[in-house]
PDB file of C-alpha atoms in Angstrom:
ATOM      1  CA  UNK B   1       0.000   0.000   0.000  1.00  0.00           C
ATOM      2  CA  UNK B   2       2.797   2.428   0.827  1.00  0.00           C
ATOM      3  CA  UNK B   3       4.301   2.130  -2.656  1.00  0.00           C
ATOM      4  CA  UNK B   4       0.974   2.729  -4.400  1.00  0.00           C
ATOM      5  CA  UNK B   5       0.018   5.585  -2.076  1.00  0.00           C
ATOM      6  CA  UNK B   6       3.368   7.312  -2.474  1.00  0.00           C
ATOM      7  CA  UNK B   7       3.104   7.087  -6.268  1.00  0.00           C
ATOM      8  CA  UNK B   8      -0.478   8.415  -6.278  1.00  0.00           C
ATOM      9  CA  UNK B   9       0.247  11.240  -3.838  1.00  0.00           C
ATOM     10  CA  UNK B  10       3.307  12.361  -5.780  1.00  0.00           C
ATOM     11  CA  UNK B  11       1.334  12.494  -9.009  1.00  0.00           C
ATOM     12  CA  UNK B  12      -1.602  14.312  -7.402  1.00  0.00           C
ATOM     13  CA  UNK B  13       0.844  16.888  -6.094  1.00  0.00           C
ATOM     14  CA  UNK B  14       2.375  17.304  -9.557  1.00  0.00           C
ATOM     15  CA  UNK B  15       5.880  16.423  -8.396  1.00  0.00           C
ATOM     16  CA  UNK B  16       8.534  14.500 -10.269  1.00  0.00           C
ATOM     17  CA  UNK B  17      10.579  11.919  -8.416  1.00  0.00           C
ATOM     18  CA  UNK B  18      13.521  14.329  -8.554  1.00  0.00           C
ATOM     19  CA  UNK B  19      11.517  17.196  -7.045  1.00  0.00           C
ATOM     20  CA  UNK B  20      10.148  15.064  -4.222  1.00  0.00           C
ATOM     21  CA  UNK B  21      13.619  13.680  -3.532  1.00  0.00           C
ATOM     22  CA  UNK B  22      15.026  17.206  -3.213  1.00  0.00           C
ATOM     23  CA  UNK B  23      12.243  18.271  -0.860  1.00  0.00           C
ATOM     24  CA  UNK B  24      12.764  15.441   1.614  1.00  0.00           C
ATOM     25  CA  UNK B  25      16.532  15.083   1.196  1.00  0.00           C
ATOM     26  CA  UNK B  26      16.982  11.753  -0.571  1.00  0.00           C
ATOM     27  CA  UNK B  27      18.023  10.610  -4.040  1.00  0.00           C
ATOM     28  CA  UNK B  28      15.600  10.157  -6.944  1.00  0.00           C
ATOM     29  CA  UNK B  29      16.562   6.462  -6.922  1.00  0.00           C
ATOM     30  CA  UNK B  30      15.335   6.164  -3.323  1.00  0.00           C
ATOM     31  CA  UNK B  31      11.935   7.539  -4.346  1.00  0.00           C
ATOM     32  CA  UNK B  32      11.833   5.107  -7.264  1.00  0.00           C
ATOM     33  CA  UNK B  33      12.637   2.151  -4.978  1.00  0.00           C
ATOM     34  CA  UNK B  34       9.954   3.222  -2.503  1.00  0.00           C
ATOM     35  CA  UNK B  35       7.350   3.518  -5.281  1.00  0.00           C
ATOM     36  CA  UNK B  36       8.150   0.076  -6.698  1.00  0.00           C
ATOM     37  CA  UNK B  37       8.280  -1.496  -3.257  1.00  0.00           C
ATOM     38  CA  UNK B  38      11.924  -2.535  -3.651  1.00  0.00           C
ATOM     39  CA  UNK B  39      12.639  -0.821  -0.315  1.00  0.00           C
ATOM     40  CA  UNK B  40      10.830   1.206   2.315  1.00  0.00           C
ATOM     41  CA  UNK B  41      11.666   4.589   3.821  1.00  0.00           C
ATOM     42  CA  UNK B  42      12.756   4.831   7.441  1.00  0.00           C
ATOM     43  CA  UNK B  43      10.527   6.523  10.009  1.00  0.00           C
ATOM     44  CA  UNK B  44      12.191   9.927   9.592  1.00  0.00           C
ATOM     45  CA  UNK B  45      11.568   9.890   5.836  1.00  0.00           C
ATOM     46  CA  UNK B  46       8.006   8.639   6.329  1.00  0.00           C
ATOM     47  CA  UNK B  47       7.348  11.647   8.562  1.00  0.00           C
ATOM     48  CA  UNK B  48       8.866  13.969   5.949  1.00  0.00           C
ATOM     49  CA  UNK B  49       6.676  12.398   3.252  1.00  0.00           C
ATOM     50  CA  UNK B  50       3.523  12.716   5.337  1.00  0.00           C
ATOM     51  CA  UNK B  51       4.270  16.389   6.052  1.00  0.00           C
ATOM     52  CA  UNK B  52       5.090  16.997   2.402  1.00  0.00           C
ATOM     53  CA  UNK B  53       1.765  15.591   1.211  1.00  0.00           C
ATOM     54  CA  UNK B  54      -0.319  16.794   4.162  1.00  0.00           C
ATOM     55  CA  UNK B  55      -1.472  13.300   5.150  1.00  0.00           C
ATOM     56  CA  UNK B  56      -1.082  11.225   8.301  1.00  0.00           C
ATOM     57  CA  UNK B  57       1.421   8.383   8.570  1.00  0.00           C
ATOM     58  CA  UNK B  58      -1.519   5.993   8.686  1.00  0.00           C
ATOM     59  CA  UNK B  59      -2.929   7.380   5.442  1.00  0.00           C
ATOM     60  CA  UNK B  60       0.498   7.254   3.799  1.00  0.00           C
ATOM     61  CA  UNK B  61       1.014   3.630   4.817  1.00  0.00           C
ATOM     62  CA  UNK B  62      -2.446   2.636   3.598  1.00  0.00           C
ATOM     63  CA  UNK B  63      -4.489   2.626   6.811  1.00  0.00           C
ATOM     64  CA  UNK B  64      -6.813   5.381   5.590  1.00  0.00           C
ATOM     65  CA  UNK B  65      -7.769   7.135   2.381  1.00  0.00           C
ATOM     66  CA  UNK B  66      -4.651   9.002   1.269  1.00  0.00           C
ATOM     67  CA  UNK B  67      -5.729  12.186  -0.459  1.00  0.00           C
ATOM     68  CA  UNK B  68      -3.110  14.810  -1.040  1.00  0.00           C
ATOM     69  CA  UNK B  69      -3.995  18.277   0.056  1.00  0.00           C
ATOM     70  CA  UNK B  70      -3.001  20.545  -2.831  1.00  0.00           C
ATOM     71  CA  UNK B  71       0.257  22.283  -2.082  1.00  0.00           C
ATOM     72  CA  UNK B  72       0.940  20.486   1.195  1.00  0.00           C
ATOM     73  CA  UNK B  73       3.152  22.478   3.573  1.00  0.00           C
ATOM     74  CA  UNK B  74       6.539  21.084   2.528  1.00  0.00           C
ATOM     75  CA  UNK B  75       5.684  20.354  -1.116  1.00  0.00           C
ATOM     76  CA  UNK B  76       4.297  23.729  -2.172  1.00  0.00           C
ATOM     77  CA  UNK B  77       5.686  25.319  -5.299  1.00  0.00           C
ATOM     78  CA  UNK B  78       6.035  22.309  -7.597  1.00  0.00           C
ATOM     79  CA  UNK B  79       5.791  23.770 -11.068  1.00  0.00           C
ATOM     80  CA  UNK B  80       7.708  21.286 -13.208  1.00  0.00           C
ATOM     81  CA  UNK B  81       5.536  18.470 -14.631  1.00  0.00           C
ATOM     82  CA  UNK B  82       6.624  14.919 -13.872  1.00  0.00           C
ATOM     83  CA  UNK B  83       8.786  13.063 -16.392  1.00  0.00           C
ATOM     84  CA  UNK B  84       6.964  10.947 -18.967  1.00  0.00           C
ATOM     85  CA  UNK B  85       8.573   7.764 -17.668  1.00  0.00           C
ATOM     86  CA  UNK B  86       6.997   8.387 -14.281  1.00  0.00           C
ATOM     87  CA  UNK B  87       3.420   8.115 -15.589  1.00  0.00           C
ATOM     88  CA  UNK B  88       3.580   4.331 -15.565  1.00  0.00           C
ATOM     89  CA  UNK B  89       2.200   2.705 -12.428  1.00  0.00           C
ATOM     90  CA  UNK B  90       4.754   1.046 -10.192  1.00  0.00           C
ATOM     91  CA  UNK B  91       5.763  -2.462 -11.166  1.00  0.00           C
ATOM     92  CA  UNK B  92       4.522  -5.224  -8.865  1.00  0.00           C
ATOM     93  CA  UNK B  93       7.084  -6.624  -6.482  1.00  0.00           C
ATOM     94  CA  UNK B  94       8.561  -9.978  -7.376  1.00  0.00           C
ATOM     95  CA  UNK B  95       8.047 -11.429  -3.897  1.00  0.00           C
ATOM     96  CA  UNK B  96       4.443 -10.217  -3.763  1.00  0.00           C
ATOM     97  CA  UNK B  97       3.712 -11.895  -7.099  1.00  0.00           C
ATOM     98  CA  UNK B  98       5.278 -15.086  -5.800  1.00  0.00           C
ATOM     99  CA  UNK B  99       3.050 -14.998  -2.749  1.00  0.00           C
ATOM    100  CA  UNK B 100       5.718 -14.098  -0.213  1.00  0.00           C
ATOM    101  CA  UNK B 101       5.045 -11.738   2.628  1.00  0.00           C
ATOM    102  CA  UNK B 102       6.720  -8.387   2.448  1.00  0.00           C
ATOM    103  CA  UNK B 103       7.034  -5.249   4.492  1.00  0.00           C
ATOM    104  CA  UNK B 104       4.118  -3.526   2.765  1.00  0.00           C
ATOM    105  CA  UNK B 105       1.696  -6.235   3.888  1.00  0.00           C
ATOM    106  CA  UNK B 106       0.786  -7.551   0.423  1.00  0.00           C
ATOM    107  CA  UNK B 107      -1.360 -10.655   0.402  1.00  0.00           C
ATOM    108  CA  UNK B 108      -0.256 -13.875  -1.309  1.00  0.00           C
ATOM    109  CA  UNK B 109      -1.101 -14.203  -4.976  1.00  0.00           C
ATOM    110  CA  UNK B 110      -4.577 -15.739  -5.544  1.00  0.00           C
ATOM    111  CA  UNK B 111      -3.061 -18.871  -7.108  1.00  0.00           C
ATOM    112  CA  UNK B 112      -1.009 -19.566  -3.979  1.00  0.00           C
ATOM    113  CA  UNK B 113      -3.990 -18.928  -1.728  1.00  0.00           C
ATOM    114  CA  UNK B 114      -6.002 -21.415  -3.795  1.00  0.00           C
ATOM    115  CA  UNK B 115      -3.268 -24.031  -3.475  1.00  0.00           C
ATOM    116  CA  UNK B 116      -3.158 -23.512   0.282  1.00  0.00           C
ATOM    117  CA  UNK B 117      -6.933 -23.891   0.539  1.00  0.00           C
ATOM    118  CA  UNK B 118      -6.793 -27.078  -1.551  1.00  0.00           C
ATOM    119  CA  UNK B 119      -3.983 -28.366   0.661  1.00  0.00           C
ATOM    120  CA  UNK B 120      -5.981 -27.701   3.820  1.00  0.00           C
ATOM    121  CA  UNK B 121      -9.000 -29.404   2.255  1.00  0.00           C
ATOM    122  CA  UNK B 122      -6.963 -32.490   1.293  1.00  0.00           C
ATOM    123  CA  UNK B 123      -5.436 -32.737   4.772  1.00  0.00           C
ATOM    124  CA  UNK B 124      -8.849 -32.397   6.391  1.00  0.00           C
ATOM    125  CA  UNK B 125     -10.408 -34.934   4.008  1.00  0.00           C
ATOM    126  CA  UNK B 126      -7.629 -37.435   4.732  1.00  0.00           C
ATOM    127  CA  UNK B 127      -7.986 -36.959   8.477  1.00  0.00           C
ATOM    128  CA  UNK B 128     -11.785 -37.306   8.315  1.00  0.00           C
ATOM    129  CA  UNK B 129     -11.444 -40.517   6.273  1.00  0.00           C
ATOM    130  CA  UNK B 130      -8.995 -41.960   8.805  1.00  0.00           C
ATOM    131  CA  UNK B 131     -11.249 -41.105  11.734  1.00  0.00           C
ATOM    132  CA  UNK B 132     -14.359 -42.497  10.018  1.00  0.00           C
ATOM    133  CA  UNK B 133     -12.573 -45.695   9.034  1.00  0.00           C
ATOM    134  CA  UNK B 134     -11.252 -46.108  12.571  1.00  0.00           C
ATOM    135  CA  UNK B 135     -14.699 -45.568  14.077  1.00  0.00           C
ATOM    136  CA  UNK B 136     -16.316 -47.993  11.618  1.00  0.00           C
ATOM    137  CA  UNK B 137     -13.613 -50.575  12.313  1.00  0.00           C
ATOM    138  CA  UNK B 138     -14.249 -50.308  16.054  1.00  0.00           C
ATOM    139  CA  UNK B 139     -18.036 -50.341  15.713  1.00  0.00           C
ATOM    140  CA  UNK B 140     -18.236 -53.221  13.235  1.00  0.00           C
ATOM    141  CA  UNK B 141     -15.044 -55.300  13.008  1.00  0.00           C
ATOM    142  CA  UNK B 142     -16.644 -57.406  10.284  1.00  0.00           C
ATOM    143  CA  UNK B 143     -16.700 -54.320   8.023  1.00  0.00           C
ATOM    144  CA  UNK B 144     -12.892 -54.000   8.159  1.00  0.00           C
ATOM    145  CA  UNK B 145     -12.573 -57.731   7.411  1.00  0.00           C
ATOM    146  CA  UNK B 146     -14.966 -57.325   4.468  1.00  0.00           C
ATOM    147  CA  UNK B 147     -12.870 -54.481   3.035  1.00  0.00           C
ATOM    148  CA  UNK B 148      -9.734 -56.594   3.408  1.00  0.00           C
ATOM    149  CA  UNK B 149     -11.317 -59.641   1.728  1.00  0.00           C
ATOM    150  CA  UNK B 150     -12.694 -57.628  -1.204  1.00  0.00           C
ATOM    151  CA  UNK B 151      -9.281 -56.301  -2.182  1.00  0.00           C
ATOM    152  CA  UNK B 152      -7.565 -57.892  -5.190  1.00  0.00           C
ATOM    153  CA  UNK B 153      -4.156 -56.539  -4.163  1.00  0.00           C
ATOM    154  CA  UNK B 154      -1.945 -58.619  -1.901  1.00  0.00           C
ATOM    155  CA  UNK B 155      -2.083 -55.854   0.711  1.00  0.00           C
ATOM    156  CA  UNK B 156      -5.284 -56.023   2.651  1.00  0.00           C
ATOM    157  CA  UNK B 157      -7.996 -53.496   1.807  1.00  0.00           C
ATOM    158  CA  UNK B 158      -7.733 -51.762   5.158  1.00  0.00           C
ATOM    159  CA  UNK B 159      -4.050 -51.072   4.536  1.00  0.00           C
ATOM    160  CA  UNK B 160      -4.782 -49.643   1.098  1.00  0.00           C
ATOM    161  CA  UNK B 161      -7.542 -47.435   2.483  1.00  0.00           C
ATOM    162  CA  UNK B 162      -5.252 -46.158   5.224  1.00  0.00           C
ATOM    163  CA  UNK B 163      -2.471 -45.526   2.690  1.00  0.00           C
ATOM    164  CA  UNK B 164      -4.867 -43.519   0.486  1.00  0.00           C
ATOM    165  CA  UNK B 165      -5.927 -41.381   3.453  1.00  0.00           C
ATOM    166  CA  UNK B 166      -2.301 -40.736   4.355  1.00  0.00           C
ATOM    167  CA  UNK B 167      -1.530 -39.879   0.719  1.00  0.00           C
ATOM    168  CA  UNK B 168      -4.364 -37.323   0.731  1.00  0.00           C
ATOM    169  CA  UNK B 169      -2.913 -35.746   3.849  1.00  0.00           C
ATOM    170  CA  UNK B 170       0.628 -35.744   2.439  1.00  0.00           C
ATOM    171  CA  UNK B 171      -0.539 -34.111  -0.805  1.00  0.00           C
ATOM    172  CA  UNK B 172      -2.365 -31.493   1.244  1.00  0.00           C
ATOM    173  CA  UNK B 173       0.750 -30.742   3.288  1.00  0.00           C
ATOM    174  CA  UNK B 174       2.838 -30.404   0.136  1.00  0.00           C
ATOM    175  CA  UNK B 175       0.373 -27.872  -1.277  1.00  0.00           C
ATOM    176  CA  UNK B 176       0.231 -25.936   1.996  1.00  0.00           C
ATOM    177  CA  UNK B 177       3.982 -25.648   2.458  1.00  0.00           C
ATOM    178  CA  UNK B 178       4.969 -25.371  -1.223  1.00  0.00           C
ATOM    179  CA  UNK B 179       6.794 -22.090  -1.863  1.00  0.00           C
TER     180      UNK B 179
END
């Protein structure tokens, strides 16, 4: 959120990266890295940015609606239009696209969230199958013997059923912890 808010506030204020950098005492490259999410400003620079744009730290970081007040106290007098290259929105962070957590609080990519949900479902389904089979085996021992006798594989049917449940759980764990 910080990267997107910083980019939007700078453009609303009509400042180039160079102009903003001069006003808060950093390099243009630092502003660029902050806007792309490659790095984050320290607390002192965050305060300078919030004063420059006339927003709170919470609004700057994404906790509230960040709306620049025209000609904020420290950013007044910007009369040079931003460079053409700066009109492009910031590029998404590589670790955010890969689903990793980062300092701006980005959520995992939807694909990774879906895999995690599928993994949890498979683990739960495997556990439920194991519990149900165990309860049925205790309640009616003849049922477990019937499953074993009906199997055409040399392993007994109960062993195959247990192995399938464990495989479901293992596949679920792989999907949950896959990076």
